[in-house]
Coordinates of C-alpha atoms and ligand atoms in Angstrom, one line a residue:
M2 CA -22.9 -60.4 -56.4
T3 CA -24.1 -61.1 -52.9
T4 CA -26.7 -58.6 -51.1
T5 CA -27.2 -58.3 -47.5
A6 CA -31.0 -57.5 -47.2
K7 CA -30.5 -55.8 -44.0
A8 CA -28.4 -53.0 -45.5
V9 CA -30.2 -52.5 -48.6
K10 CA -32.4 -49.4 -48.6
S11 CA -34.7 -48.3 -51.0
Y12 CA -34.6 -44.5 -52.2
R13 CA -37.2 -42.9 -54.6
N14 CA -36.9 -39.4 -56.5
Y15 CA -38.1 -36.5 -54.7
I16 CA -40.4 -34.6 -57.1
N17 CA -42.7 -31.5 -56.2
G18 CA -42.3 -32.2 -52.3
Q19 CA -43.0 -36.0 -52.7
F20 CA -41.0 -39.1 -52.8
V21 CA -42.4 -40.7 -55.9
E22 CA -42.5 -44.5 -57.1
A23 CA -41.1 -45.5 -60.3
K24 CA -41.4 -48.2 -62.5
E25 CA -37.5 -49.1 -62.7
T26 CA -34.9 -48.9 -60.0
F27 CA -30.9 -49.5 -60.1
P28 CA -28.5 -50.8 -57.8
V29 CA -26.0 -48.8 -55.9
Y30 CA -22.6 -50.5 -54.5
D31 CA -20.0 -50.5 -51.9
P32 CA -17.0 -50.5 -53.7
A33 CA -14.9 -51.8 -51.0
T34 CA -17.3 -54.9 -50.7
E35 CA -18.9 -54.9 -54.1
E36 CA -22.1 -55.5 -52.4
V37 CA -25.4 -53.7 -53.2
I38 CA -26.1 -51.2 -50.3
A39 CA -29.1 -49.5 -52.1
S40 CA -31.7 -49.5 -54.6
V41 CA -32.7 -46.2 -56.2
A42 CA -35.7 -45.2 -58.4
V43 CA -35.0 -44.3 -62.0
A44 CA -36.6 -41.0 -63.2
D45 CA -37.5 -41.8 -66.9
A46 CA -38.4 -39.1 -69.5
A47 CA -41.9 -38.6 -68.0
E48 CA -40.4 -38.0 -64.5
V49 CA -37.9 -35.6 -65.6
D50 CA -40.7 -33.8 -67.2
R51 CA -42.9 -33.6 -63.8
A52 CA -39.9 -32.5 -62.1
V53 CA -39.1 -29.7 -64.5
K54 CA -42.8 -28.7 -64.6
A55 CA -42.8 -28.8 -60.7
A56 CA -39.9 -26.5 -60.7
R57 CA -41.3 -24.1 -63.3
A58 CA -44.6 -23.9 -61.3
A59 CA -42.8 -23.3 -58.2
F60 CA -40.8 -20.7 -59.9
D61 CA -43.5 -19.2 -62.2
S62 CA -46.2 -19.1 -59.7
G63 CA -45.6 -20.6 -56.4
P64 CA -44.8 -18.7 -52.8
W65 CA -41.4 -18.9 -53.7
A66 CA -41.4 -16.0 -55.9
T67 CA -42.3 -13.9 -53.0
T68 CA -40.2 -15.6 -50.6
T69 CA -37.7 -12.8 -49.1
A70 CA -34.0 -12.8 -49.3
Q71 CA -33.9 -13.0 -45.7
D72 CA -36.2 -16.0 -45.5
R73 CA -34.2 -17.7 -48.4
G74 CA -31.0 -17.4 -46.2
R75 CA -32.6 -18.8 -43.1
I76 CA -33.8 -21.9 -45.1
L77 CA -30.0 -22.4 -45.9
F78 CA -28.9 -22.0 -42.4
K79 CA -31.6 -24.7 -41.4
L80 CA -30.2 -27.1 -44.0
A81 CA -27.0 -26.2 -42.8
E82 CA -28.2 -27.3 -39.2
K83 CA -29.8 -30.6 -40.5
V84 CA -26.4 -31.4 -42.0
R85 CA -24.3 -30.9 -38.9
A86 CA -26.8 -32.9 -36.7
N87 CA -26.6 -35.6 -39.0
A88 CA -23.0 -35.3 -39.9
A89 CA -21.9 -38.7 -38.8
M90 CA -24.5 -40.5 -40.6
L91 CA -23.9 -38.4 -43.6
A92 CA -20.2 -39.1 -43.5
E93 CA -20.6 -42.8 -43.0
L94 CA -23.0 -43.3 -46.1
E95 CA -20.6 -40.9 -48.0
S96 CA -17.7 -43.1 -47.3
R97 CA -19.5 -46.3 -47.8
N98 CA -20.8 -45.3 -51.0
T99 CA -17.9 -43.6 -52.8
G100 CA -14.8 -45.6 -50.9
K101 CA -13.3 -42.4 -49.6
P102 CA -11.8 -42.5 -46.3
I103 CA -14.1 -41.7 -43.4
V104 CA -12.0 -39.0 -42.3
E105 CA -12.1 -37.3 -45.6
A106 CA -15.8 -37.9 -45.8
E107 CA -16.1 -35.9 -42.5
F108 CA -14.3 -33.0 -43.9
D109 CA -16.6 -33.0 -46.8
I110 CA -19.6 -33.2 -45.0
A111 CA -18.5 -30.2 -42.6
D112 CA -18.0 -28.4 -45.9
V113 CA -21.6 -29.1 -47.1
A114 CA -22.7 -27.3 -44.0
T115 CA -20.4 -24.3 -44.6
C116 CA -21.2 -24.1 -48.0
F117 CA -25.1 -23.7 -47.0
E118 CA -24.2 -21.3 -44.4
Y119 CA -22.1 -19.0 -46.8
Y120 CA -24.8 -18.9 -49.2
G121 CA -27.4 -18.2 -46.5
G122 CA -25.6 -15.2 -45.7
L123 CA -25.0 -14.1 -49.1
A124 CA -28.8 -14.3 -50.0
N125 CA -29.6 -10.9 -48.8
K126 CA -26.3 -9.2 -49.8
V127 CA -27.4 -9.0 -53.7
T128 CA -27.6 -5.7 -54.8
G129 CA -28.1 -3.8 -58.1
S130 CA -26.5 -0.4 -59.0
V131 CA -27.5 2.9 -60.6
N132 CA -25.9 3.6 -63.9
P133 CA -24.4 7.2 -64.5
V134 CA -26.7 7.8 -67.6
P135 CA -27.3 11.5 -68.6
A136 CA -29.3 13.7 -66.1
N137 CA -32.9 13.3 -68.0
A138 CA -32.7 9.8 -67.2
L139 CA -32.6 7.1 -64.4
S140 CA -31.1 3.7 -65.0
F141 CA -30.7 1.2 -62.6
T142 CA -30.1 -2.7 -62.4
M143 CA -31.8 -5.3 -60.7
R144 CA -30.7 -8.7 -60.0
E145 CA -33.2 -11.4 -60.7
P146 CA -33.0 -15.3 -60.6
V147 CA -32.2 -17.2 -63.8
G148 CA -35.2 -19.6 -63.3
V149 CA -35.1 -23.2 -63.2
A150 CA -31.9 -24.8 -63.1
G151 CA -31.0 -28.5 -64.2
Q152 CA -27.8 -29.4 -62.0
I153 CA -25.6 -32.4 -62.9
I154 CA -23.3 -33.7 -60.6
P155 CA -20.2 -36.2 -60.5
W156 CA -19.3 -39.1 -58.1
N157 CA -16.3 -38.0 -56.2
Y158 CA -17.6 -35.6 -53.9
P159 CA -21.4 -36.3 -54.1
L160 CA -22.9 -34.1 -51.3
L161 CA -20.5 -31.6 -51.6
M162 CA -21.2 -31.2 -55.4
A163 CA -24.8 -30.9 -54.7
A164 CA -24.1 -28.2 -52.0
W165 CA -22.2 -26.1 -54.3
K166 CA -25.2 -25.9 -56.8
L167 CA -28.1 -26.0 -54.7
G168 CA -26.7 -23.2 -52.0
P169 CA -26.2 -20.4 -54.6
A170 CA -29.3 -21.5 -56.5
I171 CA -31.4 -21.2 -53.6
A172 CA -29.9 -18.0 -52.3
A173 CA -30.6 -16.5 -55.8
G174 CA -34.2 -17.6 -55.7
C175 CA -33.8 -20.1 -58.5
C176 CA -35.8 -23.6 -58.6
C177 CA -33.6 -26.8 -59.1
V178 CA -33.8 -30.1 -60.6
L179 CA -30.7 -32.0 -59.3
K180 CA -29.4 -35.1 -60.8
P181 CA -26.7 -36.9 -58.8
A182 CA -24.3 -39.3 -60.5
E183 CA -25.9 -42.9 -60.8
Q184 CA -22.9 -44.2 -58.7
T185 CA -23.3 -42.2 -55.6
P186 CA -26.9 -40.7 -55.2
L187 CA -27.4 -41.6 -51.4
T188 CA -26.5 -38.8 -49.4
A189 CA -28.2 -36.3 -51.9
M190 CA -31.4 -38.6 -51.2
E191 CA -31.0 -38.2 -47.7
L192 CA -30.7 -34.6 -47.8
A193 CA -34.3 -34.7 -49.6
N194 CA -35.6 -35.6 -46.4
W195 CA -35.2 -32.1 -44.8
L196 CA -35.9 -29.9 -47.7
E197 CA -39.6 -29.4 -46.6
E198 CA -38.8 -29.0 -42.9
A199 CA -36.1 -26.3 -43.8
G200 CA -38.8 -24.2 -45.6
L201 CA -38.6 -25.0 -49.0
P202 CA -42.1 -25.0 -50.7
P203 CA -42.8 -28.2 -52.9
G204 CA -41.0 -27.9 -56.5
V205 CA -38.4 -25.4 -55.5
V206 CA -35.8 -28.4 -55.3
N207 CA -36.5 -31.8 -57.1
I208 CA -33.8 -34.5 -56.8
I209 CA -34.1 -37.2 -59.7
N210 CA -31.9 -40.1 -60.3
G211 CA -30.8 -42.1 -63.3
V212 CA -28.3 -42.7 -65.9
G213 CA -26.6 -39.6 -67.6
E214 CA -27.5 -40.4 -71.1
T215 CA -31.1 -40.8 -70.4
T216 CA -32.2 -39.1 -67.3
G217 CA -29.3 -36.2 -67.6
A218 CA -29.9 -35.8 -71.3
A219 CA -33.8 -35.3 -70.8
L220 CA -33.0 -32.6 -68.3
V221 CA -30.4 -30.7 -70.6
T222 CA -32.8 -30.8 -73.5
H223 CA -35.9 -29.9 -71.8
A224 CA -37.5 -26.4 -72.9
G225 CA -38.6 -25.6 -69.4
V226 CA -35.0 -25.5 -67.9
D227 CA -33.4 -22.1 -68.2
K228 CA -29.7 -23.2 -67.2
I229 CA -27.7 -26.3 -66.9
A230 CA -25.2 -26.1 -64.2
F231 CA -22.7 -29.4 -64.9
T232 CA -19.8 -30.7 -63.1
G233 CA -18.2 -33.8 -64.6
S234 CA -15.9 -35.0 -67.7
A235 CA -14.9 -32.7 -70.4
A236 CA -16.2 -35.3 -72.8
V237 CA -19.6 -35.1 -71.5
G238 CA -19.6 -31.2 -70.7
K239 CA -18.9 -31.2 -74.8
I240 CA -22.2 -33.2 -75.3
I241 CA -24.3 -30.9 -72.8
V242 CA -23.0 -27.7 -74.7
K243 CA -24.1 -29.1 -78.0
A244 CA -27.6 -30.6 -76.6
A245 CA -28.3 -27.3 -74.7
A246 CA -27.8 -25.4 -77.9
D247 CA -31.1 -25.8 -79.4
T248 CA -32.9 -24.2 -76.5
L249 CA -30.1 -21.8 -75.8
K250 CA -29.5 -22.5 -72.1
R251 CA -27.3 -20.6 -70.2
V252 CA -24.7 -23.5 -69.5
T253 CA -21.8 -23.4 -66.6
L254 CA -19.2 -26.1 -66.9
E255 CA -17.0 -27.4 -64.1
L256 CA -14.8 -30.1 -65.9
G257 CA -11.5 -32.1 -65.4
G258 CA -7.9 -31.3 -65.6
K259 CA -4.6 -32.6 -65.8
S260 CA -3.0 -30.0 -63.2
P261 CA 0.8 -29.5 -63.1
N262 CA 2.3 -29.5 -59.7
V263 CA 5.5 -27.8 -60.3
F264 CA 8.5 -28.1 -57.5
F265 CA 11.7 -26.1 -58.3
A266 CA 15.2 -27.1 -56.5
D267 CA 14.7 -24.4 -53.8
A268 CA 11.5 -25.7 -52.3
D269 CA 11.2 -26.8 -48.8
W270 CA 12.1 -30.2 -49.2
E271 CA 9.9 -32.2 -46.6
A272 CA 6.8 -30.0 -47.5
A273 CA 7.5 -30.5 -51.1
V274 CA 7.5 -34.3 -51.2
D275 CA 4.4 -34.3 -48.8
G276 CA 2.7 -31.8 -51.4
A277 CA 3.5 -33.9 -54.5
L278 CA 1.8 -37.0 -52.8
F279 CA -1.1 -35.2 -51.2
G280 CA -1.7 -33.3 -54.6
V281 CA -2.3 -36.5 -56.5
F282 CA -3.5 -39.3 -53.9
I283 CA -5.7 -37.5 -51.8
N284 CA -9.4 -38.9 -52.2
Q285 CA -7.8 -41.8 -54.3
G286 CA -6.7 -39.3 -56.9
E287 CA -10.4 -39.0 -57.8
V288 CA -10.3 -35.1 -57.8
C289 CA -10.7 -32.8 -60.7
S290 CA -7.6 -30.6 -59.6
A291 CA -5.3 -33.6 -58.9
G292 CA -1.9 -32.7 -59.4
S293 CA -1.1 -35.8 -61.7
R294 CA 1.4 -34.1 -63.5
I295 CA 4.4 -33.7 -61.3
L296 CA 7.0 -31.2 -62.9
V297 CA 10.3 -31.6 -60.9
E298 CA 13.5 -29.4 -61.6
K299 CA 16.6 -31.8 -62.8
K300 CA 18.9 -30.5 -60.0
I301 CA 16.6 -32.6 -57.4
Y302 CA 14.9 -34.9 -59.9
S303 CA 16.2 -38.4 -59.1
K304 CA 16.4 -37.7 -55.2
F305 CA 12.5 -36.4 -55.3
V306 CA 11.4 -39.6 -57.0
E307 CA 13.1 -41.7 -54.7
A308 CA 11.6 -39.9 -51.6
M309 CA 8.1 -39.8 -53.1
A310 CA 8.3 -43.6 -53.8
E311 CA 9.7 -44.0 -50.1
K312 CA 7.0 -42.0 -48.5
A313 CA 4.2 -43.4 -50.9
K314 CA 5.0 -47.0 -49.5
R315 CA 3.4 -45.6 -46.1
I316 CA 0.2 -44.6 -47.6
K317 CA -2.2 -47.0 -45.6
L318 CA -4.9 -48.6 -48.0
G319 CA -8.0 -50.2 -46.1
P320 CA -11.8 -50.1 -45.5
P321 CA -13.2 -46.7 -46.1
L322 CA -14.8 -46.6 -42.6
S323 CA -11.6 -47.4 -40.9
R324 CA -10.2 -44.2 -39.3
E325 CA -6.3 -45.6 -40.2
T326 CA -7.4 -45.5 -43.8
K327 CA -5.7 -42.9 -46.1
M328 CA -6.9 -44.4 -49.2
G329 CA -9.9 -46.6 -50.0
P330 CA -11.0 -48.3 -53.3
L331 CA -12.0 -46.3 -56.4
V332 CA -15.7 -45.8 -57.0
S333 CA -16.9 -48.4 -59.5
K334 CA -15.7 -51.5 -61.4
E335 CA -16.0 -49.1 -64.3
Q336 CA -13.4 -46.7 -63.0
Y337 CA -11.2 -49.5 -61.5
D338 CA -11.3 -51.0 -65.4
R339 CA -10.6 -47.8 -66.5
V340 CA -7.4 -46.6 -64.1
S341 CA -6.1 -50.3 -64.7
S342 CA -5.8 -49.7 -68.4
Y343 CA -4.0 -46.6 -67.8
L344 CA -1.8 -48.4 -65.3
A345 CA -0.8 -51.0 -68.3
L346 CA -0.3 -47.9 -70.6
G347 CA 2.1 -46.4 -68.1
K348 CA 4.2 -49.2 -67.8
S349 CA 4.9 -48.9 -71.6
E350 CA 5.2 -45.2 -71.9
A351 CA 7.3 -44.5 -68.7
K352 CA 9.1 -46.1 -65.8
T353 CA 7.5 -47.1 -62.6
A354 CA 8.9 -45.9 -59.3
I355 CA 6.2 -47.6 -57.1
G356 CA 2.8 -49.5 -57.5
G357 CA 1.2 -50.2 -60.9
G358 CA -1.4 -52.7 -60.0
R359 CA -4.0 -54.0 -57.4
P360 CA -2.6 -54.3 -53.8
R361 CA -2.4 -58.2 -52.9
E362 CA -4.0 -57.9 -49.6
F363 CA -7.6 -57.1 -50.8
A364 CA -9.8 -60.2 -52.0
K365 CA -12.4 -57.8 -52.9
G366 CA -13.0 -54.0 -53.6
Y367 CA -11.8 -51.7 -56.4
Y368 CA -8.4 -51.1 -54.6
V369 CA -5.6 -49.8 -56.8
E370 CA -1.8 -48.9 -55.6
P371 CA -0.7 -45.8 -55.4
T372 CA 1.4 -45.7 -58.4
I373 CA 4.2 -43.1 -59.6
F374 CA 5.2 -43.1 -63.4
Y375 CA 8.7 -41.1 -64.0
D376 CA 10.6 -40.1 -66.9
V377 CA 7.3 -39.2 -68.5
D378 CA 7.2 -37.2 -71.6
N379 CA 4.5 -34.6 -71.7
S380 CA 3.3 -36.0 -74.9
A381 CA 2.6 -39.4 -73.4
R382 CA -1.0 -40.2 -72.9
I383 CA -0.4 -40.8 -69.2
A384 CA 0.6 -37.0 -69.3
R385 CA -2.2 -35.7 -71.3
E386 CA -5.4 -37.6 -70.4
E387 CA -7.4 -37.5 -67.0
I388 CA -7.1 -40.8 -65.4
F389 CA -8.8 -39.9 -62.2
G390 CA -7.3 -42.4 -60.0
P391 CA -3.7 -42.5 -57.7
V392 CA -1.6 -42.3 -60.7
A393 CA 1.2 -39.6 -60.7
S394 CA 3.3 -39.1 -63.7
V395 CA 6.6 -37.4 -62.9
I396 CA 8.5 -35.0 -65.7
P397 CA 11.8 -33.6 -65.4
F398 CA 12.4 -29.9 -66.3
D399 CA 15.4 -27.7 -66.7
G400 CA 14.8 -24.2 -65.4
E401 CA 11.8 -21.7 -65.2
G402 CA 11.0 -21.2 -68.9
E403 CA 10.8 -25.1 -69.4
A404 CA 8.7 -25.6 -66.4
I405 CA 6.1 -23.1 -67.6
R406 CA 6.1 -24.5 -71.2
I407 CA 5.4 -28.0 -69.9
A408 CA 2.8 -26.9 -67.5
N409 CA 0.8 -24.9 -70.0
D410 CA 1.3 -27.9 -72.7
T411 CA -2.4 -29.2 -71.8
P412 CA -5.8 -28.9 -73.3
Y413 CA -6.9 -28.1 -69.6
G414 CA -6.7 -25.4 -67.2
L415 CA -8.4 -26.2 -64.0
A416 CA -5.5 -25.9 -61.4
G417 CA -1.8 -25.7 -60.9
A418 CA 0.8 -25.3 -58.3
V419 CA 4.4 -24.1 -57.8
W420 CA 6.7 -24.7 -54.8
T421 CA 9.7 -22.6 -54.2
R422 CA 11.2 -20.4 -51.5
D423 CA 11.8 -17.6 -54.4
I424 CA 8.8 -15.1 -54.1
Y425 CA 9.8 -13.5 -57.4
K426 CA 9.8 -16.8 -59.2
A427 CA 6.7 -18.1 -57.6
F428 CA 4.6 -15.2 -58.8
R429 CA 6.0 -15.2 -62.2
V430 CA 4.7 -18.6 -62.6
V431 CA 1.7 -17.9 -60.9
K432 CA 1.2 -15.2 -63.6
S433 CA 2.2 -17.5 -66.5
M434 CA 0.0 -20.5 -65.6
R435 CA -3.2 -20.7 -67.5
A436 CA -5.5 -22.0 -65.0
G437 CA -8.2 -21.1 -62.6
I438 CA -6.6 -21.7 -59.4
V439 CA -2.8 -21.7 -58.6
W440 CA -1.5 -22.8 -55.4
V441 CA 1.9 -21.5 -53.9
N442 CA 3.7 -24.3 -51.7
H443 CA 0.4 -26.1 -51.2
M444 CA -2.0 -28.0 -53.5
Q445 CA -5.9 -28.5 -53.1
P446 CA -7.2 -26.6 -50.3
T447 CA -10.6 -25.1 -51.5
Y448 CA -12.7 -22.8 -49.6
V449 CA -16.3 -21.6 -50.2
E450 CA -15.2 -17.7 -50.0
A451 CA -12.7 -18.3 -53.1
P452 CA -13.8 -19.0 -57.0
W453 CA -13.5 -22.2 -58.3
G454 CA -13.3 -23.1 -62.2
G455 CA -11.3 -23.7 -65.3
Y456 CA -9.6 -22.1 -68.1
K457 CA -9.1 -24.0 -71.5
Q458 CA -11.2 -27.2 -71.9
S459 CA -11.7 -27.3 -67.9
G460 CA -14.9 -25.5 -68.7
F461 CA -16.5 -22.1 -68.2
G462 CA -18.1 -20.3 -65.2
R463 CA -17.1 -19.9 -61.7
E464 CA -18.5 -21.8 -58.4
L465 CA -18.2 -20.5 -55.0
G466 CA -18.0 -17.2 -53.4
P467 CA -20.0 -14.3 -55.0
W468 CA -18.9 -15.6 -58.3
G469 CA -20.9 -18.8 -58.0
M470 CA -23.8 -16.8 -57.0
E471 CA -23.5 -14.6 -60.1
E472 CA -24.1 -17.7 -62.4
Y473 CA -27.8 -18.0 -61.0
L474 CA -28.8 -14.1 -61.4
E475 CA -29.8 -12.3 -64.5
T476 CA -29.2 -8.7 -64.7
K477 CA -32.0 -6.5 -65.8
Q478 CA -31.6 -2.9 -66.6
V479 CA -34.6 -0.3 -66.0
F480 CA -34.7 2.9 -67.7
V481 CA -36.6 5.8 -66.4
N482 CA -37.2 8.8 -68.5
L483 CA -37.3 11.9 -66.2
D484 CA -38.0 14.4 -69.3
E485 CA -41.6 15.0 -69.8
A486 CA -41.4 16.2 -73.3
P487 CA -42.2 13.9 -76.2
I488 CA -39.4 12.3 -78.0
G489 CA -39.8 14.3 -80.7
W490 CA -38.3 12.3 -83.5
Y491 CA -41.4 12.3 -85.9
Ligands
NDP521 P1 -19.2 -37.7 -66.1 O1 -19.1 -36.7 -66.9 O2 -19.1 -39.0 -66.7 O3 -20.5 -37.6 -65.3 C1 -20.8 -36.4 -64.8 C2 -22.6 -36.5 -64.6 O4 -23.0 -36.2 -65.7 C3 -23.1 -37.7 -63.9 O5 -24.2 -37.2 -63.4 C4 -23.5 -38.5 -65.2 O6 -24.6 -39.3 -65.2 C5 -24.0 -37.3 -66.0 N1 -24.3 -37.4 -67.3 C6 -23.2 -38.4 -68.4 N2 -23.7 -38.4 -69.4 C7 -24.6 -37.5 -69.6 C8 -25.4 -36.8 -70.8 N3 -25.1 -37.2 -72.1 N4 -26.2 -35.8 -70.5 C9 -26.5 -35.4 -69.4 N5 -25.6 -35.8 -68.1 C10 -25.1 -36.8 -68.4 O7 -18.0 -37.6 -64.9 P2 -17.9 -38.6 -63.8 O8 -19.1 -38.8 -63.0 O9 -17.2 -39.7 -64.3 O10 -17.1 -37.8 -62.7 C11 -15.6 -37.5 -62.9 C12 -15.4 -36.2 -63.8 O11 -15.9 -35.1 -63.1 C13 -13.9 -36.1 -64.0 O12 -13.4 -35.5 -65.3 C14 -13.6 -34.7 -63.1 O13 -12.5 -34.1 -63.2 C15 -14.9 -34.1 -63.3 N6 -15.2 -33.0 -62.0 C16 -14.7 -31.9 -61.8 C17 -14.8 -30.9 -60.8 C18 -14.7 -29.5 -61.2 O14 -15.1 -28.7 -60.1 N7 -14.1 -28.9 -61.9 C19 -15.1 -31.4 -59.4 C20 -15.4 -33.0 -59.7 C21 -15.1 -33.8 -60.7 P3 -24.1 -40.9 -64.7 O15 -22.8 -41.1 -64.6 O16 -25.0 -41.1 -63.5 O17 -24.7 -41.8 -65.8

């Protein structure tokens, strides 16, 4: 592995308002060149403990407890300003570190700022309620922050996932220990540079790095943490639920999926072909809600597969920083190997319309061709397991009933989409789909104002909008006796 000394930057963990040295570091790569672009400090168990204690102290006895909701909102607005002022740098870093096209990274960074602004605005809109108890009492509810939140995020939308976690937590008055994915910690570490300037007292937000099985696990089991907010794979989600059980932490899980994208024969043709490709190939297919099961009505099936394959030939693979690029490399060698093993499996389980390997034009980088498998049976592994790469499984169906049955025949329930011009059919399918989000005649748009999260094994809890803030709040009931007479029971 060659390293370019010029480009390698060192990052330290951010604990209690300080960047701290560590005994060990790990390398971070550019997946397009396979070169090391940064070195990042590892937080061992002792450092995780320091970070949690800093968050605990900030929550229990620091100035944060008396920081007003208005001021928490202002802090988030300042963070958003910093992100917007540094958007070009952040987008470039995100693109280099993840392999995603720069144009997509620019959208992500804009969404990061919007997320902070949204929760900045929501911070002072949280209110309790008065409860209709009998006349001799007054009962009302107060909303209070959950406490210290351990937040663990994946590598596909690094800074955006950090914003989805930090925004509502700060607005609610929680303190945070955030652990980015080991492959992509760089933009979150850049954000750390602005936390103090934005007005966050030391310890309110700590950002620590390391491997999930050690650094992440130490956070999940730490008795000083009240809540774990996790985004990642279902497999790790299950480990986290078990590990959090001993301390009965609140847990929210945003996990993966195998989302159905359903096309009826009466769908708008051009929009449908486009939507099938966009649904599965955006961000190299490294999307939790990827429409990786493409269900197509038999009447249009053959023509649709052909049209998809024809259009997919035009997807421009290239260096992430080129503005022409529509698909970059996968995030890491590990992910490249994983996706490659599914490509081999797919060839034995179905027919290949396009792709199926590594594009010849790249000597380096973890590039994979956009791949479309068709005549896939829904029982095949490529139709059941999350591949998390640019791999589509096209499945034929006959009529609405069969479409719904196949769409729901999955352990996951994050997302789904339906394409038709028949409004009655569209809404019948919407009602029948067991998923946390269903799009009609589109797939993937996500807005901070609307909820995000899964049914079934795609997790529990919701992010974004007021729903995301709810997950960081406790409800306290206050009962006031208005009757001066003794209880008179004994
Ligand atoms: P992983 O589940 O492998 O990892 C997610 C995070 O968990 C990483 O920070 C990882 O650390 C950490 N981790 C791993 N093991 C443990 C452990 N035992 N204890 C505590 N933390 C641990 O997912 P990926 O990073 O591979 O991300 C892809 C997955 O994320 C996909 O399944 C995707 O669907 C899902 N996802 C879901 C979204 C949603 O909103 N529903 C959004 C985006 C992604 P490290 O890797 O650094 O070792």
